[in-house]
């Protein structure tokens, strides 16, 4: 990674930060607070992995989650999944939803058993992706070199290399697998025993796999033998057809989710009229299926609601965000030509409303949906009480616990 990428970078409101300035790290997803788009990751360093304390992270409002090569929400990702992270310093430390750390924290040695790099101050995430998502984006595959097996579990030696062909310098890694490891081939779901029955893997002992190219799902689990770091294979996709099928399933899951929760965006400009009227231009956030953006056709009606940085609706009313949403007609849709920065869709929507609200000001975050999308009632934990603008408005509250002081 370049020296420029390692310099601490703090995003600015209303600007999508360059991916090149993000700090990169990898680790196990340990905790998720999905309604507040935050969680904790046990970050891989140069010490004993199991000793590393989980470190909180928060998704940026425009931050993208990808799972199985497709758009995802934090709730879709099983705990234990090893994730690749691209993150920055908190844009505004005063309103950070997770602890703010010293800027140089990733350089500190946490002691000789943990090492450096396990507690980066860059805990506001632009891109959070699992192993196959990372490899598909980067044009990488895992080359399987050798398998050693006994009683349907064992080790695989493999290396992550460019799909187009490596330079022979890829570092080999030993990963564990067991009877719960899922194997995907075309439309088939296989187990270890079926690979053995087909003669592809031995029932016992070692066998060369001759650099077979696959995609791997990677997790972490406690490892015998006192090794510093050894990851575990949760899934093996043996061919492109199997990977594409899995990605399509996840895409459909995410599409249905977003139609019920609305597309996030930020406000670029507001042209104020009389008596609460205004024309508002917003940029839809990126990382989602194109069909969601295509739904914003010219002259269609939209509903708009202000949200805070965790994307929780700030106007809940007594029946949820739809009750309090501003409504308006789309006047224009435009697409930014060429490449757009990660986090942005490049799609701008200009709409007119007769109820401009406090949440619709330049650089503020909103959620927007076509009026034709399902008018469903969101679960109570996903929007704030009217007049309560704290992301800590969650269920249950600390009031359920007895006070033993005194």
Tab-separated table of C-alpha atoms in Angstrom:
chain	number	residue	atom	x	y	z
A	1	UNK	CA	0.000	0.000	0.000
A	2	UNK	CA	1.257	3.480	-0.867
A	3	UNK	CA	2.473	5.894	1.790
A	4	UNK	CA	-0.354	8.279	0.803
A	5	UNK	CA	-2.918	5.613	1.618
A	6	UNK	CA	-1.415	5.205	5.093
A	7	UNK	CA	-1.709	8.900	5.982
A	8	UNK	CA	-4.710	9.413	8.305
A	9	UNK	CA	-7.633	10.814	6.315
A	10	UNK	CA	-10.829	12.387	7.605
A	11	UNK	CA	-13.796	12.568	5.198
A	12	UNK	CA	-15.659	15.851	4.714
A	13	UNK	CA	-19.409	16.343	4.713
A	14	UNK	CA	-20.870	16.314	1.208
A	15	UNK	CA	-17.802	14.711	-0.392
A	16	UNK	CA	-17.227	11.035	-1.152
A	17	UNK	CA	-13.699	10.189	0.075
A	18	UNK	CA	-11.189	8.589	-2.311
A	19	UNK	CA	-10.763	4.856	-1.787
A	20	UNK	CA	-7.005	5.270	-2.205
A	21	UNK	CA	-6.824	7.197	1.070
A	22	UNK	CA	-8.598	4.502	3.105
A	23	UNK	CA	-6.751	2.370	5.645
A	24	UNK	CA	-7.116	-1.363	4.923
A	25	UNK	CA	-7.369	-4.158	7.446
A	26	UNK	CA	-8.940	-7.585	7.879
A	27	UNK	CA	-10.601	-9.373	10.752
A	28	UNK	CA	-13.435	-11.394	12.236
A	29	UNK	CA	-16.907	-9.890	12.620
A	30	UNK	CA	-17.628	-10.350	16.336
A	31	UNK	CA	-20.623	-8.128	17.081
A	32	UNK	CA	-23.302	-6.348	15.035
A	33	UNK	CA	-25.704	-3.545	15.998
A	34	UNK	CA	-27.455	-3.642	12.644
A	35	UNK	CA	-30.037	-0.901	13.246
A	36	UNK	CA	-27.248	1.578	14.034
A	37	UNK	CA	-24.939	0.260	11.260
A	38	UNK	CA	-22.058	-0.494	13.568
A	39	UNK	CA	-20.337	-3.488	15.101
A	40	UNK	CA	-16.995	-4.854	16.275
A	41	UNK	CA	-14.163	-6.612	14.446
A	42	UNK	CA	-11.286	-8.643	15.852
A	43	UNK	CA	-8.549	-7.145	13.684
A	44	UNK	CA	-5.755	-9.338	12.359
A	45	UNK	CA	-2.313	-8.137	13.410
A	46	UNK	CA	1.118	-9.704	13.739
A	47	UNK	CA	0.406	-11.309	17.113
A	48	UNK	CA	-1.899	-13.994	18.514
A	49	UNK	CA	-5.265	-13.431	16.811
A	50	UNK	CA	-7.476	-14.830	19.584
A	51	UNK	CA	-5.995	-12.365	22.100
A	52	UNK	CA	-7.046	-9.298	20.108
A	53	UNK	CA	-9.921	-7.351	21.630
A	54	UNK	CA	-12.836	-6.715	19.233
A	55	UNK	CA	-12.697	-3.127	17.975
A	56	UNK	CA	-15.859	-1.077	17.289
A	57	UNK	CA	-16.534	0.257	13.796
A	58	UNK	CA	-19.292	2.349	12.245
A	59	UNK	CA	-20.429	2.356	8.646
A	60	UNK	CA	-20.278	5.762	6.987
A	61	UNK	CA	-23.744	6.857	5.777
A	62	UNK	CA	-22.639	6.000	2.241
A	63	UNK	CA	-20.597	2.985	3.374
A	64	UNK	CA	-21.105	-0.212	1.378
A	65	UNK	CA	-21.492	-3.752	2.742
A	66	UNK	CA	-20.939	-6.694	0.394
A	67	UNK	CA	-21.494	-10.368	1.127
A	68	UNK	CA	-21.103	-13.287	-1.288
A	69	UNK	CA	-20.220	-10.876	-4.080
A	70	UNK	CA	-23.449	-8.874	-3.748
A	71	UNK	CA	-24.943	-5.890	-1.867
A	72	UNK	CA	-25.820	-6.640	1.742
A	73	UNK	CA	-26.897	-5.228	5.074
A	74	UNK	CA	-24.950	-5.898	8.275
A	75	UNK	CA	-27.767	-8.196	9.423
A	76	UNK	CA	-27.006	-10.556	6.510
A	77	UNK	CA	-23.476	-11.431	7.638
A	78	UNK	CA	-22.961	-14.279	10.136
A	79	UNK	CA	-20.805	-13.552	13.161
A	80	UNK	CA	-17.372	-15.077	12.742
A	81	UNK	CA	-17.087	-14.108	9.068
A	82	UNK	CA	-13.676	-12.701	8.141
A	83	UNK	CA	-14.152	-9.271	6.544
A	84	UNK	CA	-11.945	-6.898	4.569
A	85	UNK	CA	-12.244	-3.276	5.732
A	86	UNK	CA	-11.499	0.060	4.032
A	87	UNK	CA	-11.967	2.843	6.578
A	88	UNK	CA	-11.138	6.415	7.631
A	89	UNK	CA	-10.963	8.566	10.732
A	90	UNK	CA	-14.357	9.718	12.078
A	91	UNK	CA	-15.658	12.572	9.879
A	92	UNK	CA	-16.838	14.443	12.994
A	93	UNK	CA	-15.447	13.000	16.241
A	94	UNK	CA	-18.058	14.888	18.306
A	95	UNK	CA	-20.922	12.791	16.910
A	96	UNK	CA	-19.117	9.489	16.345
A	97	UNK	CA	-21.274	6.438	17.138
A	98	UNK	CA	-18.143	4.506	18.217
A	99	UNK	CA	-15.097	5.408	20.356
A	100	UNK	CA	-12.673	7.966	18.918
A	101	UNK	CA	-9.056	6.797	19.182
A	102	UNK	CA	-5.698	8.613	18.849
A	103	UNK	CA	-4.897	9.227	15.184
A	104	UNK	CA	-1.744	7.076	15.301
A	105	UNK	CA	-3.369	4.180	17.178
A	106	UNK	CA	-2.727	1.635	14.417
A	107	UNK	CA	1.027	2.137	14.919
A	108	UNK	CA	0.995	1.324	18.631
A	109	UNK	CA	2.232	-2.043	19.901
A	110	UNK	CA	-0.527	-3.595	21.999
A	111	UNK	CA	2.092	-5.884	23.633
A	112	UNK	CA	4.217	-8.659	22.196
A	113	UNK	CA	1.321	-11.154	22.174
A	114	UNK	CA	-1.001	-8.893	20.191
A	115	UNK	CA	1.303	-6.754	18.067
A	116	UNK	CA	0.585	-3.616	16.067
A	117	UNK	CA	-2.304	-2.639	13.857
A	118	UNK	CA	-5.125	-4.260	15.841
A	119	UNK	CA	-6.824	-1.030	17.010
A	120	UNK	CA	-6.867	1.456	14.132
A	121	UNK	CA	-8.357	4.905	14.663
A	122	UNK	CA	-9.771	4.481	11.148
A	123	UNK	CA	-13.042	2.952	12.318
A	124	UNK	CA	-15.527	4.667	9.969
A	125	UNK	CA	-15.996	2.249	7.118
A	126	UNK	CA	-16.480	2.952	3.423
A	127	UNK	CA	-16.282	-0.684	2.284
A	128	UNK	CA	-16.901	-3.831	4.330
A	129	UNK	CA	-16.711	-7.037	2.299
A	130	UNK	CA	-16.295	-10.748	2.903
A	131	UNK	CA	-13.631	-12.863	1.213
A	132	UNK	CA	-15.422	-13.753	-2.060
A	133	UNK	CA	-16.626	-10.159	-2.474
A	134	UNK	CA	-13.064	-8.899	-2.004
A	135	UNK	CA	-11.643	-11.424	-4.454
A	136	UNK	CA	-14.292	-10.785	-7.121
A	137	UNK	CA	-13.756	-7.015	-6.896
A	138	UNK	CA	-9.976	-7.380	-7.099
A	139	UNK	CA	-9.961	-10.111	-9.774
A	140	UNK	CA	-8.516	-12.745	-7.429
A	141	UNK	CA	-9.072	-16.457	-6.850
A	142	UNK	CA	-7.826	-18.967	-4.317
A	143	UNK	CA	-5.554	-21.653	-5.782
A	144	UNK	CA	-5.857	-24.911	-3.825
A	145	UNK	CA	-2.491	-26.671	-3.593
A	146	UNK	CA	-2.978	-29.602	-1.207
A	147	UNK	CA	-5.584	-31.146	1.053
A	148	UNK	CA	-4.919	-33.259	4.149
A	149	UNK	CA	-7.965	-34.982	5.648
A	150	UNK	CA	-9.045	-37.366	8.386
A	151	UNK	CA	-12.615	-38.040	9.509
A	152	UNK	CA	-14.059	-35.411	7.159
A	153	UNK	CA	-11.918	-32.564	8.506
A	154	UNK	CA	-8.424	-31.283	7.978
A	155	UNK	CA	-6.288	-28.622	6.333
A	156	UNK	CA	-5.993	-27.054	2.889
A	157	UNK	CA	-2.896	-25.251	1.644
A	158	UNK	CA	-3.893	-22.437	-0.722
A	159	UNK	CA	-2.829	-19.016	-1.986
A	160	UNK	CA	-4.815	-15.974	-3.100
A	161	UNK	CA	-3.687	-15.011	-6.618
A	162	UNK	CA	-4.815	-12.947	-9.633
A	163	UNK	CA	-7.358	-14.870	-11.697
A	164	UNK	CA	-5.465	-13.938	-14.870
A	165	UNK	CA	-2.363	-15.685	-13.574
A	166	UNK	CA	0.029	-15.071	-10.718
A	167	UNK	CA	3.714	-14.199	-10.647
A	168	UNK	CA	4.555	-17.097	-8.344
A	169	UNK	CA	5.044	-14.797	-5.345
A	170	UNK	CA	1.675	-15.366	-3.672
A	171	UNK	CA	2.064	-16.450	-0.058
A	172	UNK	CA	0.625	-19.834	0.796
A	173	UNK	CA	-1.788	-20.100	3.695
A	174	UNK	CA	-3.007	-23.114	5.640
A	175	UNK	CA	-6.751	-23.075	6.345
A	176	UNK	CA	-8.882	-25.572	8.244
A	177	UNK	CA	-12.146	-27.192	7.110
A	178	UNK	CA	-14.595	-29.666	8.638
A	179	UNK	CA	-17.829	-31.530	8.003
A	180	UNK	CA	-19.821	-28.280	8.189
A	181	UNK	CA	-17.911	-26.706	5.293
A	182	UNK	CA	-20.318	-26.104	2.414
A	183	UNK	CA	-19.259	-26.871	-1.163
A	184	UNK	CA	-21.034	-25.366	-4.158
A	185	UNK	CA	-20.787	-26.637	-7.746
A	186	UNK	CA	-23.115	-25.202	-10.360
A	187	UNK	CA	-26.574	-25.653	-8.825
A	188	UNK	CA	-25.371	-28.393	-6.445
A	189	UNK	CA	-24.747	-28.154	-2.718
A	190	UNK	CA	-22.181	-30.775	-1.670
A	191	UNK	CA	-20.518	-31.967	1.495
A	192	UNK	CA	-16.995	-33.235	2.153
A	193	UNK	CA	-18.210	-36.840	2.033
A	194	UNK	CA	-19.487	-36.367	-1.530
A	195	UNK	CA	-16.126	-35.072	-2.754
A	196	UNK	CA	-14.566	-38.164	-1.205
A	197	UNK	CA	-17.145	-40.461	-2.814
A	198	UNK	CA	-16.402	-38.924	-6.232
A	199	UNK	CA	-12.680	-39.528	-5.733
A	200	UNK	CA	-11.871	-35.810	-5.853
A	201	UNK	CA	-10.555	-35.807	-2.282
A	202	UNK	CA	-9.038	-38.738	-0.362
A	203	UNK	CA	-10.876	-40.372	2.524
A	204	UNK	CA	-7.691	-39.997	4.561
A	205	UNK	CA	-4.234	-38.559	4.071
A	206	UNK	CA	-2.878	-35.988	1.633
A	207	UNK	CA	-3.606	-35.231	-2.013
A	208	UNK	CA	-2.361	-32.549	-4.409
A	209	UNK	CA	-5.139	-30.299	-5.746
A	210	UNK	CA	-2.841	-28.929	-8.482
A	211	UNK	CA	-3.731	-25.273	-8.054
A	212	UNK	CA	-7.483	-25.672	-8.545
A	213	UNK	CA	-9.029	-22.162	-8.772
A	214	UNK	CA	-11.987	-21.552	-6.435
A	215	UNK	CA	-13.598	-18.886	-4.292
A	216	UNK	CA	-13.559	-19.349	-0.517
A	217	UNK	CA	-15.770	-18.167	2.302
A	218	UNK	CA	-13.527	-17.618	5.314
A	219	UNK	CA	-14.357	-17.503	9.026
A	220	UNK	CA	-12.422	-17.902	12.263
A	221	UNK	CA	-12.887	-20.424	15.045
A	222	UNK	CA	-10.719	-21.409	18.045
A	223	UNK	CA	-7.797	-23.437	16.768
A	224	UNK	CA	-5.945	-26.259	18.537
A	225	UNK	CA	-2.180	-26.258	18.648
A	226	UNK	CA	-1.553	-22.694	19.828
A	227	UNK	CA	-1.069	-21.221	16.324
A	228	UNK	CA	-1.061	-17.421	16.137
A	229	UNK	CA	-3.579	-17.150	13.296
A	230	UNK	CA	-5.391	-19.801	11.292
A	231	UNK	CA	-8.611	-19.120	9.430
A	232	UNK	CA	-11.367	-21.602	8.607
A	233	UNK	CA	-13.155	-22.357	5.329
A	234	UNK	CA	-16.924	-22.021	5.601
A	235	UNK	CA	-17.680	-22.357	1.878
A	236	UNK	CA	-15.961	-23.434	-1.332
A	237	UNK	CA	-17.347	-22.304	-4.700
A	238	UNK	CA	-15.893	-24.687	-7.287
A	239	UNK	CA	-16.988	-22.753	-10.388
A	240	UNK	CA	-18.245	-19.368	-11.590
A	241	UNK	CA	-21.816	-20.619	-12.017
A	242	UNK	CA	-22.038	-21.536	-8.335
A	243	UNK	CA	-20.616	-18.166	-7.257
A	244	UNK	CA	-22.979	-16.249	-9.546
A	245	UNK	CA	-25.980	-18.162	-8.208
A	246	UNK	CA	-25.037	-17.339	-4.615
A	247	UNK	CA	-24.488	-13.677	-5.501
A	248	UNK	CA	-27.887	-13.488	-7.201
A	249	UNK	CA	-29.616	-14.925	-4.136
A	250	UNK	CA	-27.975	-12.301	-1.923
A	251	UNK	CA	-28.835	-9.543	-4.418
A	252	UNK	CA	-32.522	-10.445	-4.259
A	253	UNK	CA	-32.400	-10.426	-0.459
A	254	UNK	CA	-30.929	-6.928	-0.475
A	255	UNK	CA	-33.327	-5.580	-3.106
A	256	UNK	CA	-36.336	-6.634	-1.031
A	257	UNK	CA	-34.776	-5.103	2.080
A	258	UNK	CA	-34.086	-1.732	0.453
A	259	UNK	CA	-37.572	-1.437	-1.021
A	260	UNK	CA	-38.946	-1.594	2.518
A	261	UNK	CA	-36.296	0.694	4.093
A	262	UNK	CA	-35.802	3.323	1.304
A	263	UNK	CA	-32.643	4.349	-0.568
A	264	UNK	CA	-30.178	6.555	1.359
A	265	UNK	CA	-28.869	9.744	-0.242
A	266	UNK	CA	-27.535	13.141	0.686
A	267	UNK	CA	-28.823	16.569	-0.196
A	268	UNK	CA	-26.765	18.443	-2.784
A	269	UNK	CA	-28.854	21.602	-3.119
A	270	UNK	CA	-32.156	23.175	-2.056
A	271	UNK	CA	-33.969	25.882	-4.053
A	272	UNK	CA	-36.473	27.440	-1.654
A	273	UNK	CA	-39.895	28.613	-2.811
A	274	UNK	CA	-42.853	30.082	-0.917
A	275	UNK	CA	-44.966	28.590	1.859
A	276	UNK	CA	-42.717	25.569	2.484
A	277	UNK	CA	-42.191	24.671	-1.174
A	278	UNK	CA	-38.728	23.756	-2.418
A	279	UNK	CA	-36.910	21.943	-5.180
A	280	UNK	CA	-34.326	19.554	-3.786
A	281	UNK	CA	-31.433	17.787	-5.537
A	282	UNK	CA	-30.033	14.635	-3.930
A	283	UNK	CA	-27.375	12.063	-4.826
A	284	UNK	CA	-28.359	8.456	-4.225
A	285	UNK	CA	-25.739	6.381	-2.428
A	286	UNK	CA	-24.083	3.547	-4.316
A	287	UNK	CA	-23.396	-0.158	-4.038
A	288	UNK	CA	-26.900	-1.420	-4.809
A	289	UNK	CA	-28.539	-3.305	-7.648
A	290	UNK	CA	-29.171	-1.115	-10.738
A	291	UNK	CA	-32.889	-1.974	-10.725
A	292	UNK	CA	-33.339	0.024	-7.504
A	293	UNK	CA	-31.992	3.187	-9.131
A	294	UNK	CA	-33.989	2.574	-12.312
A	295	UNK	CA	-37.200	2.791	-10.260
A	296	UNK	CA	-36.781	6.577	-9.936
A	297	UNK	CA	-38.401	7.493	-13.253
A	298	UNK	CA	-39.082	11.093	-14.232
A	299	UNK	CA	-42.452	12.508	-13.083
A	300	UNK	CA	-42.980	9.765	-10.482
A	301	UNK	CA	-43.913	10.638	-6.927
A	302	UNK	CA	-41.391	10.108	-4.111
A	303	UNK	CA	-41.447	10.044	-0.307
A	304	UNK	CA	-38.528	11.575	1.584
A	305	UNK	CA	-37.499	11.451	5.219
A	306	UNK	CA	-34.561	12.897	7.105
A	307	UNK	CA	-32.207	10.390	8.742
A	308	UNK	CA	-29.164	10.657	10.971
A	309	UNK	CA	-25.726	9.300	10.119
A	310	UNK	CA	-26.591	5.715	11.022
A	311	UNK	CA	-29.451	5.983	8.471
A	312	UNK	CA	-32.125	5.696	11.188
A	313	UNK	CA	-35.187	7.748	10.285
A	314	UNK	CA	-35.451	10.818	12.509
A	315	UNK	CA	-39.167	11.381	11.890
A	316	UNK	CA	-41.069	8.418	13.232
A	317	UNK	CA	-44.475	9.747	14.194
A	318	UNK	CA	-46.864	7.296	15.817
A	319	UNK	CA	-46.999	4.951	12.806
A	320	UNK	CA	-43.467	5.108	11.446
A	321	UNK	CA	-41.550	7.181	8.877
A	322	UNK	CA	-44.155	7.092	6.092
A	323	UNK	CA	-46.560	9.092	8.227
A	324	UNK	CA	-44.079	11.965	8.620
A	325	UNK	CA	-42.419	11.847	5.184
A	326	UNK	CA	-42.386	14.765	2.760
A	327	UNK	CA	-43.867	13.971	-0.638
A	328	UNK	CA	-43.037	15.363	-4.028
A	329	UNK	CA	-42.744	14.836	-7.769
A	330	UNK	CA	-39.503	14.020	-9.569
A	331	UNK	CA	-38.586	16.792	-12.001
A	332	UNK	CA	-35.305	15.444	-13.327
A	333	UNK	CA	-32.904	12.504	-13.054
A	334	UNK	CA	-29.279	12.709	-14.171
A	335	UNK	CA	-26.296	10.367	-14.148
A	336	UNK	CA	-22.730	11.497	-13.551
A	337	UNK	CA	-20.684	10.557	-16.637
A	338	UNK	CA	-17.642	8.307	-16.307
A	339	UNK	CA	-16.400	6.710	-13.115
A	340	UNK	CA	-18.019	7.703	-9.842
A	341	UNK	CA	-16.379	7.431	-6.408
A	342	UNK	CA	-17.177	4.430	-4.246
A	343	UNK	CA	-20.150	5.274	-2.057
A	344	UNK	CA	-21.955	7.207	-4.772
A	345	UNK	CA	-24.342	5.810	-7.367
A	346	UNK	CA	-23.726	8.802	-9.609
A	347	UNK	CA	-27.528	9.184	-9.828
A	348	UNK	CA	-28.963	12.599	-8.960
A	349	UNK	CA	-32.696	13.035	-8.366
A	350	UNK	CA	-34.300	16.474	-8.465
A	351	UNK	CA	-37.768	16.669	-6.943
A	352	UNK	CA	-40.248	19.327	-5.863
A	353	UNK	CA	-42.011	19.218	-2.508
A	354	UNK	CA	-44.505	21.475	-0.731
A	355	UNK	CA	-43.233	20.374	2.704
A	356	UNK	CA	-39.550	21.137	3.107
A	357	UNK	CA	-38.332	19.772	6.442
A	358	UNK	CA	-35.335	20.469	8.671
A	359	UNK	CA	-33.730	17.230	7.534
A	360	UNK	CA	-33.494	18.398	3.921
A	361	UNK	CA	-30.536	20.783	3.967
A	362	UNK	CA	-27.328	20.574	1.898
A	363	UNK	CA	-24.977	17.747	3.081
A	364	UNK	CA	-27.722	16.258	5.309
A	365	UNK	CA	-28.633	12.582	4.869
A	366	UNK	CA	-32.102	11.470	3.778
A	367	UNK	CA	-33.894	8.304	2.674
A	368	UNK	CA	-36.061	8.386	-0.423
A	369	UNK	CA	-38.367	5.940	-2.190
A	370	UNK	CA	-40.730	5.921	-5.157
A	371	UNK	CA	-44.340	6.117	-3.969
A	372	UNK	CA	-45.038	2.881	-5.861
A	373	UNK	CA	-42.806	0.868	-3.513
A	374	UNK	CA	-44.492	-1.086	-0.701
A	375	UNK	CA	-45.889	1.103	2.071
A	376	UNK	CA	-44.844	-1.114	4.958
A	377	UNK	CA	-44.451	-0.277	8.626
A	378	UNK	CA	-40.829	-0.454	9.766
A	379	UNK	CA	-39.931	-2.146	13.047
A	380	UNK	CA	-39.862	0.280	15.964
A	381	UNK	CA	-36.103	0.012	16.559
A	382	UNK	CA	-35.314	1.374	13.081
A	383	UNK	CA	-36.584	4.921	13.612
A	384	UNK	CA	-36.224	7.494	16.372
A	385	UNK	CA	-38.902	8.848	18.654
A	386	UNK	CA	-40.240	12.223	17.509
A	387	UNK	CA	-37.945	14.842	19.016
A	388	UNK	CA	-35.332	12.245	20.063
A	389	UNK	CA	-32.316	12.447	17.774
A	390	UNK	CA	-29.929	10.075	19.540
A	391	UNK	CA	-28.701	6.944	17.800
A	392	UNK	CA	-28.800	5.329	21.242
A	393	UNK	CA	-32.606	5.208	21.081
A	394	UNK	CA	-32.665	1.426	21.154
A	395	UNK	CA	-34.430	-1.524	22.710
A	396	UNK	CA	-34.312	-2.509	25.494
A	397	UNK	CA	-33.064	0.587	27.296
A	398	UNK	CA	-30.654	0.469	30.268
A	399	UNK	CA	-33.683	1.176	32.515
A	400	UNK	CA	-34.468	-2.558	32.627
A	401	UNK	CA	-31.417	-3.177	34.815
A	402	UNK	CA	-31.647	-2.730	38.603
A	403	UNK	CA	-29.553	-0.030	40.219
A	404	UNK	CA	-27.482	-1.654	42.993
A	405	UNK	CA	-25.612	1.511	44.011
A	406	UNK	CA	-25.868	2.400	47.659
